[in-house]
Amino acid sequence: MTIRYEINPPRVIQDRVLSHKEVQISLKKIQKRIKSINSLCDGIHLTDSVLGIPRISPITTGALLRTDGIKLDITASLRVRDRNITALTQSVYDAILLGLDGLLILKGDEPPSGPKDSKLVPSDIVRHFQDLGFDKNLDFFLSISANPDFAKIQKKIDAEPTGFVTQVIQSPEQVFRLVDYLKPQGFKVIPCVMIPSEKNAKSASMVKVDFAAYQDDVIDFIKEIYKSTRDVLITSPNDFKSAQKTLAGIKRLKRK
C-alpha cells in the first residue's frame, strides 16, 4: 500500500514579498512536519504554486528533503501554464539530478499576475519528455477528473504517462470506474482524498467535494479505494493535525 501525503511548499509572497529569513523559517517548518510523518507514509507529493500563488519550487523543496535524509518516494507537480519548454526541460533535469521520483505535469491555476498561459498542453509535454527518454529516470503523471469523459481524454492516454493522479474524489465508485478503464491499459491510478475537517471545508467547497459521503470513517473509505489502486494521495491543505491522525490510523491498519 502506497500512501502519499501532499504538502504545499512555502509561499514567497503573501501580502508582500517575504524576506530570505522568513522563507527559511517556513521551509524549516515544512521539513519538521515531514519528519514527523516520515514513518507514517510512503511518499510525499509537493505542489506547484496552487491557485497561481508563487511558492518555493517543489523540486527545490524535494531536494532539501533528500538532503535531510528523507527516503520516501518524492514526487512534485510541474505547471506548464507559466513556463516555456526551456524552463520545463531544466526542471526535469533538476528533478532527475536531485533524486526525485516523479513529476505530475499539469496546466496549473491562472496566476494573479505574470504570464497567464504559455499555450503548452500537459499531455504534449509528457510525450515530449518520453520521446527524449527522460521516463527512464523519472515517472510522469497527468491529472484526471474524478468523473472523466473517457472519449475526451484520449490525448492524455495517448501520451502514455506512468499513470494518472485524480482530482479529489468522494466515492469508491469513482475510483472503481477509473481503475476498470485505465489499469488494463497499464496505467497507475492515484486517487486523491481530502481529509474531512472543519479547517478543510473551504477547500472542499472550492473543488465541490461533499465530506458527508465519507467523513464518518475516512480510514475505511481509504481502505476501500486502496483495494483497487494500491496507491492513494492524501491532501489536507489547512489541517495538518487531522492528516497526521489519519496517516497514523492507516499505518495501524497496514500492520494488521
Short mmCIF file of C-alpha atoms in Angstrom, two decimals:
data_model
loop_
_atom_site.label_atom_id
_atom_site.label_comp_id
_atom_site.label_asym_id
_atom_site.label_seq_id
_atom_site.Cartn_x
_atom_site.Cartn_y
_atom_site.Cartn_z
CA MET A 1 0.00 0.00 0.00
CA THR A 2 1.48 3.30 -1.08
CA ILE A 3 0.18 6.24 0.91
CA ARG A 4 1.37 9.63 -0.29
CA TYR A 5 0.90 12.91 1.55
CA GLU A 6 0.51 16.15 -0.38
CA ILE A 7 2.14 19.25 1.00
CA ASN A 8 2.43 22.84 -0.25
CA PRO A 9 5.93 24.39 -0.24
CA PRO A 10 6.10 27.79 1.50
CA ARG A 11 4.80 30.90 -0.23
CA VAL A 12 7.31 33.50 -1.31
CA ILE A 13 4.60 36.17 -1.48
CA GLN A 14 1.74 36.73 0.95
CA ASP A 15 0.68 40.35 1.42
CA ARG A 16 4.28 41.22 0.49
CA VAL A 17 7.46 39.55 -0.72
CA LEU A 18 8.88 37.50 2.15
CA SER A 19 12.45 38.02 3.29
CA HIS A 20 15.04 35.28 2.90
CA LYS A 21 14.91 34.66 6.66
CA GLU A 22 11.11 34.29 6.63
CA VAL A 23 11.29 31.82 3.74
CA GLN A 24 13.92 29.79 5.58
CA ILE A 25 11.74 29.66 8.69
CA SER A 26 8.82 28.44 6.58
CA LEU A 27 11.00 25.78 4.97
CA LYS A 28 12.15 24.52 8.35
CA LYS A 29 8.51 24.23 9.42
CA ILE A 30 7.76 22.11 6.34
CA GLN A 31 10.81 19.94 6.97
CA LYS A 32 9.77 19.43 10.59
CA ARG A 33 6.27 18.39 9.56
CA ILE A 34 7.51 15.89 7.02
CA LYS A 35 9.95 14.38 9.51
CA SER A 36 7.05 13.94 11.93
CA ILE A 37 5.12 11.81 9.40
CA ASN A 38 8.15 10.13 7.83
CA SER A 39 7.23 6.79 9.39
CA LEU A 40 3.51 7.13 8.66
CA CYS A 41 3.50 7.32 4.87
CA ASP A 42 5.39 6.02 1.86
CA GLY A 43 5.64 9.15 -0.25
CA ILE A 44 5.46 12.94 -0.33
CA HIS A 45 3.91 14.94 -3.15
CA LEU A 46 4.90 18.61 -3.41
CA THR A 47 2.54 21.03 -5.13
CA ASP A 48 3.49 23.81 -7.54
CA SER A 49 2.04 27.27 -6.76
CA VAL A 50 -1.56 26.26 -6.05
CA LEU A 51 -4.06 28.95 -7.16
CA GLY A 52 -1.18 30.58 -9.02
CA ILE A 53 0.30 32.00 -5.81
CA PRO A 54 4.13 31.91 -6.03
CA ARG A 55 5.79 29.35 -3.78
CA ILE A 56 9.24 27.89 -3.42
CA SER A 57 9.89 25.40 -6.20
CA PRO A 58 8.63 21.91 -5.28
CA ILE A 59 11.77 20.48 -6.88
CA THR A 60 13.99 22.62 -4.65
CA THR A 61 11.90 21.61 -1.64
CA GLY A 62 12.21 17.95 -2.65
CA ALA A 63 15.98 18.31 -2.89
CA LEU A 64 16.09 19.71 0.65
CA LEU A 65 14.12 16.70 1.88
CA ARG A 66 16.59 14.35 0.22
CA THR A 67 19.44 16.26 1.87
CA ASP A 68 17.61 15.78 5.18
CA GLY A 69 17.79 12.04 4.64
CA ILE A 70 14.11 11.56 3.75
CA LYS A 71 13.98 8.27 1.83
CA LEU A 72 10.29 8.39 0.96
CA ASP A 73 9.14 8.45 -2.66
CA ILE A 74 9.12 12.15 -3.62
CA THR A 75 7.01 13.46 -6.46
CA ALA A 76 6.25 17.04 -7.46
CA SER A 77 3.78 18.94 -9.59
CA LEU A 78 5.10 20.96 -12.52
CA ARG A 79 2.94 23.71 -14.03
CA VAL A 80 3.10 24.38 -17.75
CA ARG A 81 0.82 27.45 -17.78
CA ASP A 82 3.55 29.95 -16.93
CA ARG A 83 6.70 28.19 -18.18
CA ASN A 84 8.25 27.72 -21.59
CA ILE A 85 9.75 24.48 -22.86
CA THR A 86 13.29 25.55 -21.89
CA ALA A 87 12.29 26.17 -18.28
CA LEU A 88 10.33 22.90 -18.14
CA THR A 89 13.27 20.94 -19.50
CA GLN A 90 15.58 22.45 -16.89
CA SER A 91 13.09 21.50 -14.17
CA VAL A 92 13.01 17.89 -15.40
CA TYR A 93 16.82 17.73 -15.46
CA ASP A 94 16.88 19.14 -11.92
CA ALA A 95 14.31 16.61 -10.71
CA ILE A 96 16.42 13.75 -12.02
CA LEU A 97 19.74 15.12 -10.69
CA LEU A 98 18.25 15.92 -7.26
CA GLY A 99 16.79 12.48 -6.77
CA LEU A 100 13.05 12.97 -7.21
CA ASP A 101 10.94 10.01 -8.30
CA GLY A 102 8.22 11.52 -10.44
CA LEU A 103 6.52 14.62 -11.82
CA LEU A 104 2.84 15.41 -12.21
CA ILE A 105 2.60 17.60 -15.32
CA LEU A 106 -0.43 19.87 -15.17
CA LYS A 107 -1.77 23.11 -16.56
CA GLY A 108 -1.94 24.90 -13.21
CA ASP A 109 -4.23 27.62 -11.90
CA GLU A 110 -4.05 31.05 -13.51
CA PRO A 111 -1.64 33.27 -11.54
CA PRO A 112 -2.83 36.63 -10.16
CA SER A 113 -0.02 38.33 -12.09
CA GLY A 114 2.60 37.47 -14.68
CA PRO A 115 2.22 35.12 -17.70
CA LYS A 116 -1.32 33.74 -17.95
CA ASP A 117 -0.99 30.94 -20.48
CA SER A 118 2.03 29.55 -22.30
CA LYS A 119 -0.36 27.58 -24.58
CA LEU A 120 1.57 24.42 -23.71
CA VAL A 121 -0.51 21.28 -23.19
CA PRO A 122 0.42 18.85 -20.37
CA SER A 123 -0.10 15.72 -22.47
CA ASP A 124 2.14 17.13 -25.22
CA ILE A 125 4.82 17.92 -22.65
CA VAL A 126 4.70 14.39 -21.23
CA ARG A 127 5.01 12.92 -24.71
CA HIS A 128 7.91 15.28 -25.47
CA PHE A 129 9.85 14.14 -22.40
CA GLN A 130 9.00 10.50 -23.06
CA ASP A 131 10.41 10.86 -26.57
CA LEU A 132 13.61 12.33 -25.07
CA GLY A 133 13.95 9.25 -22.84
CA PHE A 134 13.53 11.05 -19.52
CA ASP A 135 10.97 8.43 -18.47
CA LYS A 136 13.86 6.02 -17.92
CA ASN A 137 14.79 8.03 -14.82
CA LEU A 138 11.51 9.64 -13.81
CA ASP A 139 7.82 8.74 -13.66
CA PHE A 140 5.50 11.15 -15.46
CA PHE A 141 1.89 11.59 -14.38
CA LEU A 142 -1.06 13.53 -15.75
CA SER A 143 -4.07 14.80 -13.81
CA ILE A 144 -7.54 13.49 -14.44
CA SER A 145 -11.05 14.40 -13.34
CA ALA A 146 -12.75 12.23 -10.74
CA ASN A 147 -15.54 11.74 -13.31
CA PRO A 148 -13.88 11.96 -16.73
CA ASP A 149 -15.49 11.53 -20.11
CA PHE A 150 -13.09 8.90 -21.39
CA ALA A 151 -13.78 9.83 -25.00
CA LYS A 152 -12.43 13.32 -24.30
CA ILE A 153 -9.19 12.26 -22.58
CA GLN A 154 -7.80 10.08 -25.35
CA LYS A 155 -4.98 12.57 -25.94
CA LYS A 156 -3.87 12.11 -22.32
CA ILE A 157 -3.99 8.34 -22.74
CA ASP A 158 -2.04 8.53 -26.00
CA ALA A 159 0.73 10.44 -24.17
CA GLU A 160 1.41 7.20 -22.26
CA PRO A 161 2.25 8.64 -18.84
CA THR A 162 3.17 6.34 -15.98
CA GLY A 163 -0.29 7.00 -14.63
CA PHE A 164 -2.93 9.48 -13.61
CA VAL A 165 -3.49 11.44 -10.40
CA THR A 166 -7.15 12.20 -9.86
CA GLN A 167 -8.77 15.36 -8.68
CA VAL A 168 -10.32 14.98 -5.21
CA ILE A 169 -12.69 12.01 -5.16
CA GLN A 170 -15.65 11.42 -2.85
CA SER A 171 -16.81 7.88 -3.59
CA PRO A 172 -15.17 4.48 -4.17
CA GLU A 173 -17.34 4.08 -7.27
CA GLN A 174 -15.49 6.96 -8.94
CA VAL A 175 -12.22 5.13 -8.38
CA PHE A 176 -13.55 1.74 -9.48
CA ARG A 177 -14.66 3.28 -12.80
CA LEU A 178 -11.24 4.81 -13.40
CA VAL A 179 -9.42 1.61 -12.47
CA ASP A 180 -11.63 -0.56 -14.71
CA TYR A 181 -10.84 1.65 -17.69
CA LEU A 182 -7.21 2.64 -17.11
CA LYS A 183 -5.48 -0.24 -15.29
CA PRO A 184 -5.99 -2.79 -18.10
CA GLN A 185 -4.11 -0.32 -20.32
CA GLY A 186 -1.14 -0.40 -17.95
CA PHE A 187 -1.65 2.92 -16.16
CA LYS A 188 -1.32 3.60 -12.44
CA VAL A 189 -4.29 5.34 -10.86
CA ILE A 190 -3.58 7.53 -7.83
CA PRO A 191 -6.83 8.81 -6.29
CA CYS A 192 -6.66 11.98 -4.24
CA VAL A 193 -8.60 12.05 -0.95
CA MET A 194 -9.13 15.21 1.07
CA ILE A 195 -9.23 14.76 4.84
CA PRO A 196 -12.69 15.80 6.08
CA SER A 197 -12.41 18.50 8.72
CA GLU A 198 -13.77 21.93 9.50
CA LYS A 199 -10.46 23.55 8.56
CA ASN A 200 -10.57 21.91 5.14
CA ALA A 201 -14.22 22.76 4.48
CA LYS A 202 -13.46 25.86 2.40
CA SER A 203 -11.04 23.95 0.18
CA ALA A 204 -13.59 21.17 -0.24
CA SER A 205 -16.21 23.68 -1.27
CA MET A 206 -13.88 25.15 -3.91
CA VAL A 207 -13.49 21.75 -5.60
CA LYS A 208 -17.15 20.80 -5.00
CA VAL A 209 -16.45 17.87 -2.67
CA ASP A 210 -19.01 16.84 -0.05
CA PHE A 211 -17.41 15.33 3.05
CA ALA A 212 -20.72 13.78 4.11
CA ALA A 213 -20.10 10.73 1.95
CA TYR A 214 -17.10 9.57 3.97
CA GLN A 215 -16.46 11.81 6.97
CA ASP A 216 -17.74 9.21 9.48
CA ASP A 217 -14.85 6.86 8.73
CA VAL A 218 -12.25 8.22 6.37
CA ILE A 219 -9.86 5.33 7.09
CA ASP A 220 -12.37 2.73 5.88
CA PHE A 221 -13.02 4.94 2.87
CA ILE A 222 -9.30 4.97 2.02
CA LYS A 223 -9.06 1.23 2.67
CA GLU A 224 -11.84 0.57 0.15
CA ILE A 225 -10.08 2.63 -2.51
CA TYR A 226 -6.73 1.01 -1.79
CA LYS A 227 -8.11 -2.39 -2.70
CA SER A 228 -8.31 -1.23 -6.31
CA THR A 229 -5.35 1.12 -6.67
CA ARG A 230 -2.68 0.20 -4.10
CA ASP A 231 -1.84 3.91 -4.18
CA VAL A 232 -3.59 6.89 -2.54
CA LEU A 233 -2.71 10.60 -2.27
CA ILE A 234 -3.86 12.27 0.95
CA THR A 235 -4.43 16.02 0.87
CA SER A 236 -5.29 18.20 3.85
CA PRO A 237 -4.47 21.76 2.79
CA ASN A 238 -5.38 23.51 6.05
CA ASP A 239 -5.32 20.83 8.72
CA PHE A 240 -2.04 19.05 9.29
CA LYS A 241 -3.08 17.55 12.64
CA SER A 242 -6.07 15.75 11.11
CA ALA A 243 -3.87 14.45 8.31
CA GLN A 244 -1.30 13.20 10.82
CA LYS A 245 -4.03 11.43 12.81
CA THR A 246 -5.42 9.80 9.67
CA LEU A 247 -1.99 8.68 8.48
CA ALA A 248 -1.36 7.11 11.89
CA GLY A 249 -4.67 5.25 11.64
CA ILE A 250 -3.78 3.94 8.18
CA LYS A 251 -0.38 2.85 9.47
CA ARG A 252 -2.06 0.77 12.19
CA LEU A 253 -4.34 -0.74 9.56
CA LYS A 254 -1.36 -1.73 7.40
CA ARG A 255 0.17 -3.62 10.32
CA LYS A 256 -2.85 -5.93 10.65
#
